[in-house]
Amino acid sequence: MKKVEVKTSVTVYEDENELMKEDYDLLMKARAAAGRAYAIYSHFQVGAAILLTNGEVITGNNQENSAYPSGLCAERTTAFYASSRYPNVPFLKIAITAINRKEKLTKPVTPCGACRQVLSEYEQLYKSPIQVLLAGEEGEVWKINSIAEILPLSFSSDFLPDGN
Ligand code: THU
């Protein structure tokens, strides 16, 4: 028997002004996308912006629905659109942020498990790490170097039988 540790390291920036320009610009695009979210039930507007290796930026946000489970998170809306618009183009970075219409968000928003799983598949598919930038409406910004770090031991298509 042995024990193995799984580590996540997060770079913590005091605020968005400490970011390098490329990251700052991506975060601002995610914030603008959050402002366009359709979140009339939760009033929690999430925005994401994905920088692709071809230099394109795809933005998206959460889309809610009166049949609640039919809605979709910002990260998956954005990742699926990026992959449908530019198939075979790896994701370099994703910025995720939110606007909480009920109470100002003073700490970074982190993606749900289902969104991590979806992003993880693109990371594995392209064998290239996707950097993650997380922010609230103000305050600290967190940067993580890959999806694997926020979804260790993830499910992988390698587990599926041959032919998949
Ligand atoms: N939401 C996201 O867009 N991303 C996440 O990672 C978690 C939650 C959305 C879903 C729903 O529209 C609202 O935020 C409140 O849960």
CSV table of N, CA and C and ligand atoms in Angstrom, one decimal:
chain,number,residue,atom,x,y,z
A,1,MET,N,0.8,-1.2,0.0
A,1,MET,CA,0.0,0.0,0.0
A,1,MET,C,0.9,1.2,0.0
A,2,LYS,N,0.4,2.3,-0.7
A,2,LYS,CA,1.2,3.5,-0.7
A,2,LYS,C,0.2,4.7,-0.8
A,3,LYS,N,0.6,5.8,-0.4
A,3,LYS,CA,-0.3,7.0,-0.5
A,3,LYS,C,0.3,7.9,-1.5
A,4,VAL,N,-0.6,8.5,-2.4
A,4,VAL,CA,-0.1,9.4,-3.4
A,4,VAL,C,-0.9,10.7,-3.1
A,5,GLU,N,-0.1,11.8,-3.2
A,5,GLU,CA,-0.8,13.1,-3.0
A,5,GLU,C,-1.1,13.8,-4.3
A,6,VAL,N,-2.2,14.4,-4.4
A,6,VAL,CA,-2.6,15.1,-5.6
A,6,VAL,C,-2.6,16.6,-5.3
A,7,LYS,N,-1.8,17.4,-6.0
A,7,LYS,CA,-1.7,18.8,-5.6
A,7,LYS,C,-2.3,19.7,-6.6
A,8,THR,N,-2.8,20.8,-6.1
A,8,THR,CA,-3.3,21.9,-7.0
A,8,THR,C,-2.5,23.2,-6.6
A,9,SER,N,-1.9,23.8,-7.5
A,9,SER,CA,-1.3,25.1,-7.1
A,9,SER,C,-2.0,26.2,-7.8
A,10,VAL,N,-2.2,27.3,-7.0
A,10,VAL,CA,-3.0,28.4,-7.5
A,10,VAL,C,-2.1,29.7,-7.4
A,11,THR,N,-2.0,30.4,-8.4
A,11,THR,CA,-1.3,31.7,-8.3
A,11,THR,C,-2.4,32.7,-8.0
A,12,VAL,N,-2.1,33.4,-6.9
A,12,VAL,CA,-3.1,34.4,-6.4
A,12,VAL,C,-2.7,35.8,-6.7
A,13,TYR,N,-3.4,36.5,-7.5
A,13,TYR,CA,-3.2,37.9,-7.8
A,13,TYR,C,-4.1,38.8,-6.9
A,14,GLU,N,-3.5,39.9,-6.4
A,14,GLU,CA,-4.3,40.7,-5.5
A,14,GLU,C,-5.5,41.3,-6.2
A,15,ASP,N,-5.4,41.6,-7.4
A,15,ASP,CA,-6.6,42.0,-8.2
A,15,ASP,C,-6.2,41.9,-9.7
A,16,GLU,N,-7.2,42.2,-10.6
A,16,GLU,CA,-7.0,42.0,-12.0
A,16,GLU,C,-5.9,42.9,-12.6
A,17,ASN,N,-5.5,44.0,-11.9
A,17,ASN,CA,-4.5,44.9,-12.5
A,17,ASN,C,-3.1,44.3,-12.4
A,18,GLU,N,-3.0,43.2,-11.6
A,18,GLU,CA,-1.7,42.5,-11.5
A,18,GLU,C,-1.5,41.5,-12.6
A,19,LEU,N,-2.5,41.3,-13.5
A,19,LEU,CA,-2.4,40.3,-14.5
A,19,LEU,C,-1.5,40.8,-15.7
A,20,MET,N,-1.0,39.8,-16.4
A,20,MET,CA,-0.3,40.2,-17.7
A,20,MET,C,-1.5,40.6,-18.7
A,21,LYS,N,-1.1,41.4,-19.7
A,21,LYS,CA,-2.1,42.0,-20.6
A,21,LYS,C,-3.1,41.0,-21.2
A,22,GLU,N,-2.5,39.9,-21.7
A,22,GLU,CA,-3.3,38.9,-22.4
A,22,GLU,C,-4.4,38.3,-21.4
A,23,ASP,N,-4.0,38.1,-20.2
A,23,ASP,CA,-4.9,37.5,-19.2
A,23,ASP,C,-6.0,38.6,-18.8
A,24,TYR,N,-5.5,39.8,-18.6
A,24,TYR,CA,-6.4,40.9,-18.3
A,24,TYR,C,-7.5,41.1,-19.4
A,25,ASP,N,-7.0,41.1,-20.6
A,25,ASP,CA,-8.0,41.3,-21.7
A,25,ASP,C,-9.0,40.1,-21.8
A,26,LEU,N,-8.5,38.9,-21.6
A,26,LEU,CA,-9.4,37.7,-21.6
A,26,LEU,C,-10.5,37.8,-20.5
A,27,LEU,N,-10.0,38.2,-19.3
A,27,LEU,CA,-10.9,38.4,-18.2
A,27,LEU,C,-12.0,39.5,-18.5
A,28,MET,N,-11.6,40.5,-19.1
A,28,MET,CA,-12.5,41.6,-19.4
A,28,MET,C,-13.6,41.1,-20.4
A,29,LYS,N,-13.1,40.2,-21.3
A,29,LYS,CA,-14.1,39.7,-22.3
A,29,LYS,C,-15.1,38.8,-21.5
A,30,ALA,N,-14.6,38.0,-20.6
A,30,ALA,CA,-15.4,37.1,-19.8
A,30,ALA,C,-16.4,37.9,-19.0
A,31,ARG,N,-16.0,39.1,-18.4
A,31,ARG,CA,-16.8,39.9,-17.6
A,31,ARG,C,-17.9,40.5,-18.5
A,32,ALA,N,-17.6,41.0,-19.7
A,32,ALA,CA,-18.6,41.5,-20.6
A,32,ALA,C,-19.6,40.4,-20.9
A,33,ALA,N,-19.1,39.2,-21.1
A,33,ALA,CA,-20.0,38.1,-21.5
A,33,ALA,C,-21.0,37.8,-20.3
A,34,ALA,N,-20.5,37.9,-19.1
A,34,ALA,CA,-21.3,37.7,-17.9
A,34,ALA,C,-22.5,38.7,-17.9
A,35,GLY,N,-22.2,39.9,-18.3
A,35,GLY,CA,-23.2,40.9,-18.4
A,35,GLY,C,-24.3,40.6,-19.4
A,36,ARG,N,-24.1,39.7,-20.3
A,36,ARG,CA,-25.1,39.4,-21.3
A,36,ARG,C,-25.8,38.0,-21.0
A,37,ALA,N,-25.5,37.4,-19.8
A,37,ALA,CA,-26.0,36.1,-19.5
A,37,ALA,C,-27.6,36.2,-19.4
A,38,TYR,N,-28.2,35.0,-19.7
A,38,TYR,CA,-29.6,34.9,-19.5
A,38,TYR,C,-29.8,34.1,-18.2
A,39,ALA,N,-29.9,34.8,-17.1
A,39,ALA,CA,-30.0,34.2,-15.8
A,39,ALA,C,-31.1,34.8,-14.9
A,40,ILE,N,-32.3,34.8,-15.5
A,40,ILE,CA,-33.4,35.5,-14.8
A,40,ILE,C,-33.9,34.8,-13.6
A,41,TYR,N,-33.5,33.5,-13.4
A,41,TYR,CA,-34.0,32.7,-12.3
A,41,TYR,C,-33.0,32.9,-11.1
A,42,SER,N,-31.7,32.7,-11.3
A,42,SER,CA,-30.8,32.7,-10.2
A,42,SER,C,-30.2,34.1,-10.0
A,43,HIS,N,-30.2,34.9,-11.0
A,43,HIS,CA,-29.6,36.3,-11.0
A,43,HIS,C,-28.1,36.2,-10.8
A,44,PHE,N,-27.6,35.0,-11.1
A,44,PHE,CA,-26.1,34.8,-11.0
A,44,PHE,C,-25.6,34.7,-12.4
A,45,GLN,N,-25.0,35.7,-12.9
A,45,GLN,CA,-24.6,35.8,-14.3
A,45,GLN,C,-23.1,35.4,-14.4
A,46,VAL,N,-22.9,34.3,-15.1
A,46,VAL,CA,-21.5,33.8,-15.3
A,46,VAL,C,-21.1,34.1,-16.7
A,47,GLY,N,-19.8,34.4,-16.9
A,47,GLY,CA,-19.2,34.7,-18.2
A,47,GLY,C,-17.9,33.9,-18.4
A,48,ALA,N,-17.7,33.5,-19.6
A,48,ALA,CA,-16.4,32.8,-19.9
A,48,ALA,C,-15.8,33.3,-21.2
A,49,ALA,N,-14.5,33.3,-21.3
A,49,ALA,CA,-13.8,33.6,-22.5
A,49,ALA,C,-12.7,32.6,-22.7
A,50,ILE,N,-12.7,32.0,-23.9
A,50,ILE,CA,-11.7,31.0,-24.2
A,50,ILE,C,-10.7,31.6,-25.3
A,51,LEU,N,-9.4,31.6,-25.0
A,51,LEU,CA,-8.5,32.0,-26.0
A,51,LEU,C,-8.0,30.7,-26.7
A,52,LEU,N,-8.1,30.6,-28.0
A,52,LEU,CA,-7.7,29.4,-28.8
A,52,LEU,C,-6.3,29.6,-29.3
A,53,THR,N,-5.6,28.5,-29.7
A,53,THR,CA,-4.3,28.6,-30.2
A,53,THR,C,-4.2,29.4,-31.5
A,54,ASN,N,-5.3,29.5,-32.2
A,54,ASN,CA,-5.3,30.3,-33.4
A,54,ASN,C,-5.5,31.8,-33.2
A,55,GLY,N,-5.5,32.2,-31.9
A,55,GLY,CA,-5.6,33.6,-31.5
A,55,GLY,C,-7.1,34.1,-31.4
A,56,GLU,N,-8.0,33.3,-31.8
A,56,GLU,CA,-9.4,33.7,-31.7
A,56,GLU,C,-9.9,33.6,-30.2
A,57,VAL,N,-10.8,34.5,-29.8
A,57,VAL,CA,-11.4,34.4,-28.5
A,57,VAL,C,-12.9,34.1,-28.7
A,58,ILE,N,-13.4,33.1,-28.0
A,58,ILE,CA,-14.8,32.8,-28.0
A,58,ILE,C,-15.4,33.1,-26.6
A,59,THR,N,-16.5,33.8,-26.5
A,59,THR,CA,-17.1,34.1,-25.3
A,59,THR,C,-18.5,33.5,-25.1
A,60,GLY,N,-18.9,33.3,-23.9
A,60,GLY,CA,-20.3,32.8,-23.7
A,60,GLY,C,-20.7,33.0,-22.3
A,61,ASN,N,-21.9,32.6,-22.0
A,61,ASN,CA,-22.4,32.8,-20.6
A,61,ASN,C,-23.5,31.8,-20.3
A,62,ASN,N,-24.0,31.8,-19.0
A,62,ASN,CA,-25.0,30.8,-18.7
A,62,ASN,C,-26.3,31.2,-19.3
A,63,GLN,N,-27.0,30.2,-19.7
A,63,GLN,CA,-28.4,30.3,-20.3
A,63,GLN,C,-29.3,29.5,-19.5
A,64,GLU,N,-30.2,30.2,-18.8
A,64,GLU,CA,-31.2,29.4,-17.9
A,64,GLU,C,-32.5,29.2,-18.7
A,65,ASN,N,-33.3,28.4,-18.1
A,65,ASN,CA,-34.6,28.0,-18.7
A,65,ASN,C,-35.6,27.7,-17.6
A,66,SER,N,-36.9,28.0,-17.9
A,66,SER,CA,-37.9,27.8,-16.9
A,66,SER,C,-38.0,26.3,-16.5
A,67,ALA,N,-37.6,25.4,-17.4
A,67,ALA,CA,-37.4,24.0,-17.1
A,67,ALA,C,-36.0,23.9,-16.6
A,68,TYR,N,-35.8,24.2,-15.3
A,68,TYR,CA,-34.4,24.5,-14.8
A,68,TYR,C,-33.3,23.6,-15.3
A,69,PRO,N,-33.4,22.3,-15.3
A,69,PRO,CA,-32.2,21.5,-15.7
A,69,PRO,C,-31.9,21.6,-17.1
A,70,SER,N,-32.7,22.3,-17.9
A,70,SER,CA,-32.4,22.5,-19.3
A,70,SER,C,-31.4,23.6,-19.6
A,71,GLY,N,-31.2,24.4,-18.6
A,71,GLY,CA,-30.2,25.5,-18.7
A,71,GLY,C,-28.8,24.9,-18.8
A,72,LEU,N,-27.8,25.8,-19.2
A,72,LEU,CA,-26.4,25.4,-19.3
A,72,LEU,C,-25.5,26.4,-18.7
A,73,CYS,N,-24.5,26.0,-18.0
A,73,CYS,CA,-23.4,26.8,-17.5
A,73,CYS,C,-22.7,27.6,-18.6
A,74,ALA,N,-22.1,28.7,-18.2
A,74,ALA,CA,-21.3,29.5,-19.1
A,74,ALA,C,-20.1,28.8,-19.7
A,75,GLU,N,-19.4,28.0,-18.9
A,75,GLU,CA,-18.2,27.3,-19.3
A,75,GLU,C,-18.5,26.3,-20.4
A,76,ARG,N,-19.6,25.5,-20.2
A,76,ARG,CA,-19.9,24.6,-21.3
A,76,ARG,C,-20.5,25.2,-22.5
A,77,THR,N,-21.3,26.2,-22.3
A,77,THR,CA,-21.9,27.0,-23.5
A,77,THR,C,-20.7,27.4,-24.3
A,78,THR,N,-19.7,28.0,-23.7
A,78,THR,CA,-18.5,28.6,-24.4
A,78,THR,C,-17.6,27.5,-25.0
A,79,ALA,N,-17.3,26.4,-24.2
A,79,ALA,CA,-16.4,25.4,-24.7
A,79,ALA,C,-17.1,24.7,-25.9
A,80,PHE,N,-18.4,24.4,-25.8
A,80,PHE,CA,-19.0,23.7,-26.9
A,80,PHE,C,-19.1,24.6,-28.2
A,81,TYR,N,-19.3,25.9,-27.9
A,81,TYR,CA,-19.4,26.8,-29.1
A,81,TYR,C,-18.0,26.9,-29.7
A,82,ALA,N,-16.9,27.0,-28.9
A,82,ALA,CA,-15.6,27.1,-29.4
A,82,ALA,C,-15.2,25.9,-30.2
A,83,SER,N,-15.6,24.7,-29.7
A,83,SER,CA,-15.2,23.5,-30.4
A,83,SER,C,-16.1,23.3,-31.7
A,84,SER,N,-17.3,23.8,-31.7
A,84,SER,CA,-18.1,23.7,-32.9
A,84,SER,C,-17.7,24.7,-33.9
A,85,ARG,N,-17.3,25.9,-33.5
A,85,ARG,CA,-16.9,27.0,-34.4
A,85,ARG,C,-15.5,26.7,-35.0
A,86,TYR,N,-14.6,26.2,-34.1
A,86,TYR,CA,-13.2,25.9,-34.5
A,86,TYR,C,-12.8,24.5,-34.1
A,87,PRO,N,-13.3,23.4,-34.8
A,87,PRO,CA,-12.9,22.1,-34.4
A,87,PRO,C,-11.4,21.9,-34.6
A,88,ASN,N,-10.8,21.1,-33.8
A,88,ASN,CA,-9.4,20.7,-33.9
A,88,ASN,C,-8.5,21.9,-33.5
A,89,VAL,N,-9.0,22.9,-32.9
A,89,VAL,CA,-8.1,24.0,-32.5
A,89,VAL,C,-8.0,24.0,-30.9
A,90,PRO,N,-6.9,23.7,-30.4
A,90,PRO,CA,-6.7,23.6,-28.9
A,90,PRO,C,-7.1,24.9,-28.2
A,91,PHE,N,-7.6,24.7,-26.9
A,91,PHE,CA,-7.8,25.9,-26.1
A,91,PHE,C,-6.6,26.2,-25.3
A,92,LEU,N,-6.2,27.4,-25.3
A,92,LEU,CA,-5.0,27.9,-24.5
A,92,LEU,C,-5.4,28.3,-23.1
A,93,LYS,N,-6.4,29.1,-23.0
A,93,LYS,CA,-6.8,29.6,-21.7
A,93,LYS,C,-8.3,29.8,-21.6
A,94,ILE,N,-8.8,29.7,-20.4
A,94,ILE,CA,-10.2,30.1,-20.2
A,94,ILE,C,-10.3,31.1,-19.0
A,95,ALA,N,-11.0,32.2,-19.2
A,95,ALA,CA,-11.3,33.1,-18.1
A,95,ALA,C,-12.7,32.9,-17.7
A,96,ILE,N,-13.0,32.9,-16.4
A,96,ILE,CA,-14.3,32.7,-15.9
A,96,ILE,C,-14.6,33.7,-14.8
A,97,THR,N,-15.7,34.4,-14.9
A,97,THR,CA,-16.1,35.3,-13.8
A,97,THR,C,-17.6,35.4,-13.7
A,98,ALA,N,-18.1,36.1,-12.7
A,98,ALA,CA,-19.6,36.2,-12.6
A,98,ALA,C,-20.0,37.5,-12.0
A,99,ILE,N,-21.2,37.8,-12.2
A,99,ILE,CA,-21.9,39.0,-11.5
A,99,ILE,C,-23.1,38.4,-10.8
A,100,ASN,N,-23.0,38.6,-9.5
A,100,ASN,CA,-24.1,38.2,-8.6
A,100,ASN,C,-25.0,39.4,-8.4
A,101,ARG,N,-26.2,39.4,-9.0
A,101,ARG,CA,-27.1,40.5,-8.9
A,101,ARG,C,-27.6,40.7,-7.5
A,102,LYS,N,-27.5,39.7,-6.6
A,102,LYS,CA,-28.0,39.8,-5.3
A,102,LYS,C,-27.0,40.4,-4.3
A,103,GLU,N,-25.7,40.1,-4.5
A,103,GLU,CA,-24.7,40.5,-3.5
A,103,GLU,C,-23.4,40.5,-4.3
A,104,LYS,N,-22.6,41.5,-4.1
A,104,LYS,CA,-21.3,41.6,-4.9
A,104,LYS,C,-20.4,40.5,-4.6
A,105,LEU,N,-19.9,39.9,-5.7
A,105,LEU,CA,-18.9,38.7,-5.5
A,105,LEU,C,-17.5,39.3,-5.3
A,106,THR,N,-17.0,39.0,-4.1
A,106,THR,CA,-15.7,39.5,-3.7
A,106,THR,C,-14.6,38.4,-3.8
A,107,LYS,N,-15.0,37.2,-4.2
A,107,LYS,CA,-14.0,36.2,-4.4
A,107,LYS,C,-14.2,35.5,-5.7
A,108,PRO,N,-13.1,34.8,-6.2
A,108,PRO,CA,-13.3,34.2,-7.5
A,108,PRO,C,-14.3,33.1,-7.6
A,109,VAL,N,-15.0,33.0,-8.7
A,109,VAL,CA,-16.0,32.0,-8.9
A,109,VAL,C,-15.2,30.8,-9.5
A,110,THR,N,-15.6,29.6,-9.1
A,110,THR,CA,-14.9,28.4,-9.6
A,110,THR,C,-15.9,27.5,-10.4
A,111,PRO,N,-15.4,26.8,-11.4
A,111,PRO,CA,-16.4,26.1,-12.3
A,111,PRO,C,-16.9,24.8,-11.6
A,112,CYS,N,-18.1,24.5,-12.0
A,112,CYS,CA,-18.8,23.3,-11.4
A,112,CYS,C,-18.1,22.0,-11.9
A,113,GLY,N,-18.4,20.9,-11.3
A,113,GLY,CA,-17.7,19.6,-11.7
A,113,GLY,C,-18.0,19.2,-13.1
A,114,ALA,N,-19.2,19.4,-13.6
A,114,ALA,CA,-19.6,19.0,-14.9
A,114,ALA,C,-18.8,19.8,-16.0
A,115,CYS,N,-18.6,21.1,-15.7
A,115,CYS,CA,-17.9,22.0,-16.6
A,115,CYS,C,-16.4,21.6,-16.6
A,116,ARG,N,-15.9,21.2,-15.4
A,116,ARG,CA,-14.5,20.8,-15.4
A,116,ARG,C,-14.3,19.5,-16.2
A,117,GLN,N,-15.3,18.6,-16.1
A,117,GLN,CA,-15.2,17.4,-16.9
A,117,GLN,C,-15.1,17.7,-18.4
A,118,VAL,N,-16.0,18.6,-18.8
A,118,VAL,CA,-16.0,18.9,-20.3
A,118,VAL,C,-14.7,19.6,-20.7
A,119,LEU,N,-14.2,20.5,-19.9
A,119,LEU,CA,-13.0,21.1,-20.3
A,119,LEU,C,-11.8,20.1,-20.3
A,120,SER,N,-11.9,19.2,-19.3
A,120,SER,CA,-10.8,18.2,-19.2
A,120,SER,C,-10.7,17.3,-20.5
A,121,GLU,N,-11.9,17.1,-21.1
A,121,GLU,CA,-11.9,16.2,-22.3
A,121,GLU,C,-11.1,17.0,-23.4
A,122,TYR,N,-11.4,18.3,-23.5
A,122,TYR,CA,-10.6,19.0,-24.6
A,122,TYR,C,-9.1,19.1,-24.3
A,123,GLU,N,-8.8,19.2,-23.0
A,123,GLU,CA,-7.4,19.2,-22.6
A,123,GLU,C,-6.7,17.9,-23.0
A,124,GLN,N,-7.4,16.8,-22.7
A,124,GLN,CA,-6.8,15.5,-23.0
A,124,GLN,C,-6.8,15.2,-24.5
A,125,LEU,N,-7.8,15.7,-25.2
A,125,LEU,CA,-7.9,15.5,-26.7
A,125,LEU,C,-6.7,16.2,-27.4
A,126,TYR,N,-6.4,17.4,-26.9
A,126,TYR,CA,-5.3,18.1,-27.6
A,126,TYR,C,-4.0,17.9,-26.9
A,127,LYS,N,-3.9,17.2,-25.8
A,127,LYS,CA,-2.7,17.0,-25.1
A,127,LYS,C,-2.0,18.3,-24.8
A,128,SER,N,-2.8,19.3,-24.4
A,128,SER,CA,-2.2,20.6,-24.2
A,128,SER,C,-2.9,21.3,-23.1
A,129,PRO,N,-2.2,21.7,-22.0
A,129,PRO,CA,-2.9,22.2,-20.9
A,129,PRO,C,-3.7,23.5,-21.1
A,130,ILE,N,-4.8,23.6,-20.5
A,130,ILE,CA,-5.7,24.8,-20.6
A,130,ILE,C,-5.5,25.6,-19.3
A,131,GLN,N,-5.0,26.8,-19.4
A,131,GLN,CA,-4.8,27.6,-18.2
A,131,GLN,C,-6.2,28.2,-17.8
A,132,VAL,N,-6.4,28.4,-16.5
A,132,VAL,CA,-7.7,28.8,-16.0
A,132,VAL,C,-7.5,30.1,-15.2
A,133,LEU,N,-8.3,31.1,-15.5
A,133,LEU,CA,-8.3,32.4,-14.7
A,133,LEU,C,-9.7,32.5,-14.1
A,134,LEU,N,-9.7,32.7,-12.8
A,134,LEU,CA,-10.9,32.8,-12.1
A,134,LEU,C,-11.0,34.1,-11.3
A,135,ALA,N,-12.2,34.8,-11.4
A,135,ALA,CA,-12.3,36.1,-10.8
A,135,ALA,C,-13.7,36.3,-10.3
A,136,GLY,N,-13.9,37.2,-9.3
A,136,GLY,CA,-15.2,37.6,-8.9
A,136,GLY,C,-15.4,39.0,-9.6
A,137,GLU,N,-16.3,39.8,-8.9
A,137,GLU,CA,-16.5,41.2,-9.5
A,137,GLU,C,-15.4,42.1,-9.1
A,138,GLU,N,-14.7,41.8,-8.0
A,138,GLU,CA,-13.6,42.5,-7.5
A,138,GLU,C,-12.7,41.6,-6.6
A,139,GLY,N,-11.5,42.1,-6.3
A,139,GLY,CA,-10.6,41.3,-5.5
A,139,GLY,C,-9.7,40.4,-6.2
A,140,GLU,N,-9.3,39.3,-5.5
A,140,GLU,CA,-8.3,38.4,-6.0
A,140,GLU,C,-8.7,37.7,-7.3
A,141,VAL,N,-7.7,37.5,-8.1
A,141,VAL,CA,-7.8,36.6,-9.3
A,141,VAL,C,-6.9,35.4,-9.1
A,142,TRP,N,-7.4,34.3,-9.5
A,142,TRP,CA,-6.7,33.0,-9.3
A,142,TRP,C,-6.3,32.5,-10.7
A,143,LYS,N,-5.1,32.0,-10.8
A,143,LYS,CA,-4.7,31.3,-12.0
A,143,LYS,C,-4.2,29.9,-11.7
A,144,ILE,N,-4.7,29.0,-12.5
A,144,ILE,CA,-4.3,27.6,-12.4
A,144,ILE,C,-3.8,27.1,-13.8
A,145,ASN,N,-2.7,26.3,-13.7
A,145,ASN,CA,-2.1,26.0,-15.0
A,145,ASN,C,-2.7,24.9,-15.9
A,146,SER,N,-3.7,24.2,-15.3
A,146,SER,CA,-4.4,23.2,-16.2
A,146,SER,C,-5.7,22.8,-15.6
A,147,ILE,N,-6.5,22.2,-16.4
A,147,ILE,CA,-7.8,21.6,-15.9
A,147,ILE,C,-7.5,20.4,-15.0
A,148,ALA,N,-6.5,19.7,-15.3
A,148,ALA,CA,-6.1,18.5,-14.5
A,148,ALA,C,-5.9,18.8,-13.1
A,149,GLU,N,-5.4,20.0,-12.8
A,149,GLU,CA,-5.2,20.4,-11.5
A,149,GLU,C,-6.4,20.7,-10.7
A,150,ILE,N,-7.5,21.1,-11.4
A,150,ILE,CA,-8.8,21.4,-10.6
A,150,ILE,C,-9.7,20.2,-10.8
A,151,LEU,N,-9.3,19.2,-11.6
A,151,LEU,CA,-10.2,18.0,-11.7
A,151,LEU,C,-9.2,16.8,-11.8
A,152,PRO,N,-8.5,16.5,-10.6
A,152,PRO,CA,-7.6,15.4,-10.6
A,152,PRO,C,-8.4,14.1,-10.7
A,153,LEU,N,-7.8,13.0,-11.2
A,153,LEU,CA,-8.5,11.7,-11.3
A,153,LEU,C,-9.7,11.8,-12.1
A,154,SER,N,-9.7,12.6,-13.2
A,154,SER,CA,-10.9,12.8,-14.0
A,154,SER,C,-11.3,11.5,-14.8
A,155,PHE,N,-12.5,11.5,-15.2
A,155,PHE,CA,-13.0,10.4,-16.1
A,155,PHE,C,-12.3,10.7,-17.5
A,156,SER,N,-12.0,9.6,-18.2
A,156,SER,CA,-11.3,9.8,-19.5
A,156,SER,C,-11.9,8.9,-20.5
A,157,SER,N,-11.8,9.3,-21.7
A,157,SER,CA,-12.3,8.4,-22.8
A,157,SER,C,-11.5,7.1,-22.9
A,158,ASP,N,-10.3,7.1,-22.3
A,158,ASP,CA,-9.5,5.9,-22.3
A,158,ASP,C,-10.1,4.8,-21.5
A,159,PHE,N,-11.1,5.1,-20.6
A,159,PHE,CA,-11.8,4.0,-19.9
A,159,PHE,C,-12.8,3.3,-20.7
A,160,LEU,N,-13.2,4.0,-21.8
A,160,LEU,CA,-14.3,3.4,-22.6
A,160,LEU,C,-13.7,2.2,-23.5
A,161,PRO,N,-14.6,1.3,-23.8
A,161,PRO,CA,-14.2,0.1,-24.6
A,161,PRO,C,-13.6,0.6,-25.9
A,162,ASP,N,-12.8,-0.3,-26.6
A,162,ASP,CA,-12.2,0.0,-27.9
A,162,ASP,C,-13.2,0.4,-28.9
A,163,GLY,N,-12.9,1.3,-29.7
A,163,GLY,CA,-13.8,1.7,-30.8
A,163,GLY,C,-14.4,3.1,-30.4
A,164,ASN,N,-14.2,3.6,-29.2
A,164,ASN,CA,-14.6,4.9,-28.9
A,164,ASN,C,-13.5,6.0,-29.0
B,1,THU,N1,-23.3,28.4,-13.4
B,1,THU,C1,-22.4,28.5,-14.4
B,1,THU,O1,-22.6,29.1,-15.4
B,1,THU,N2,-21.1,28.0,-14.2
B,1,THU,C2,-20.8,27.2,-13.1
B,1,THU,O2,-19.7,26.7,-13.1
B,1,THU,C3,-21.7,27.1,-12.0
B,1,THU,C4,-23.0,27.7,-12.1
B,1,THU,C5,-24.6,28.9,-13.5
B,1,THU,C6,-25.7,27.9,-13.6
B,1,THU,C7,-26.9,28.8,-13.2
B,1,THU,O3,-27.4,29.4,-14.3
B,1,THU,C8,-26.3,29.8,-12.3
B,1,THU,O4,-24.9,29.8,-12.5
B,1,THU,C9,-26.6,29.5,-10.8
B,1,THU,O5,-26.2,28.3,-10.4
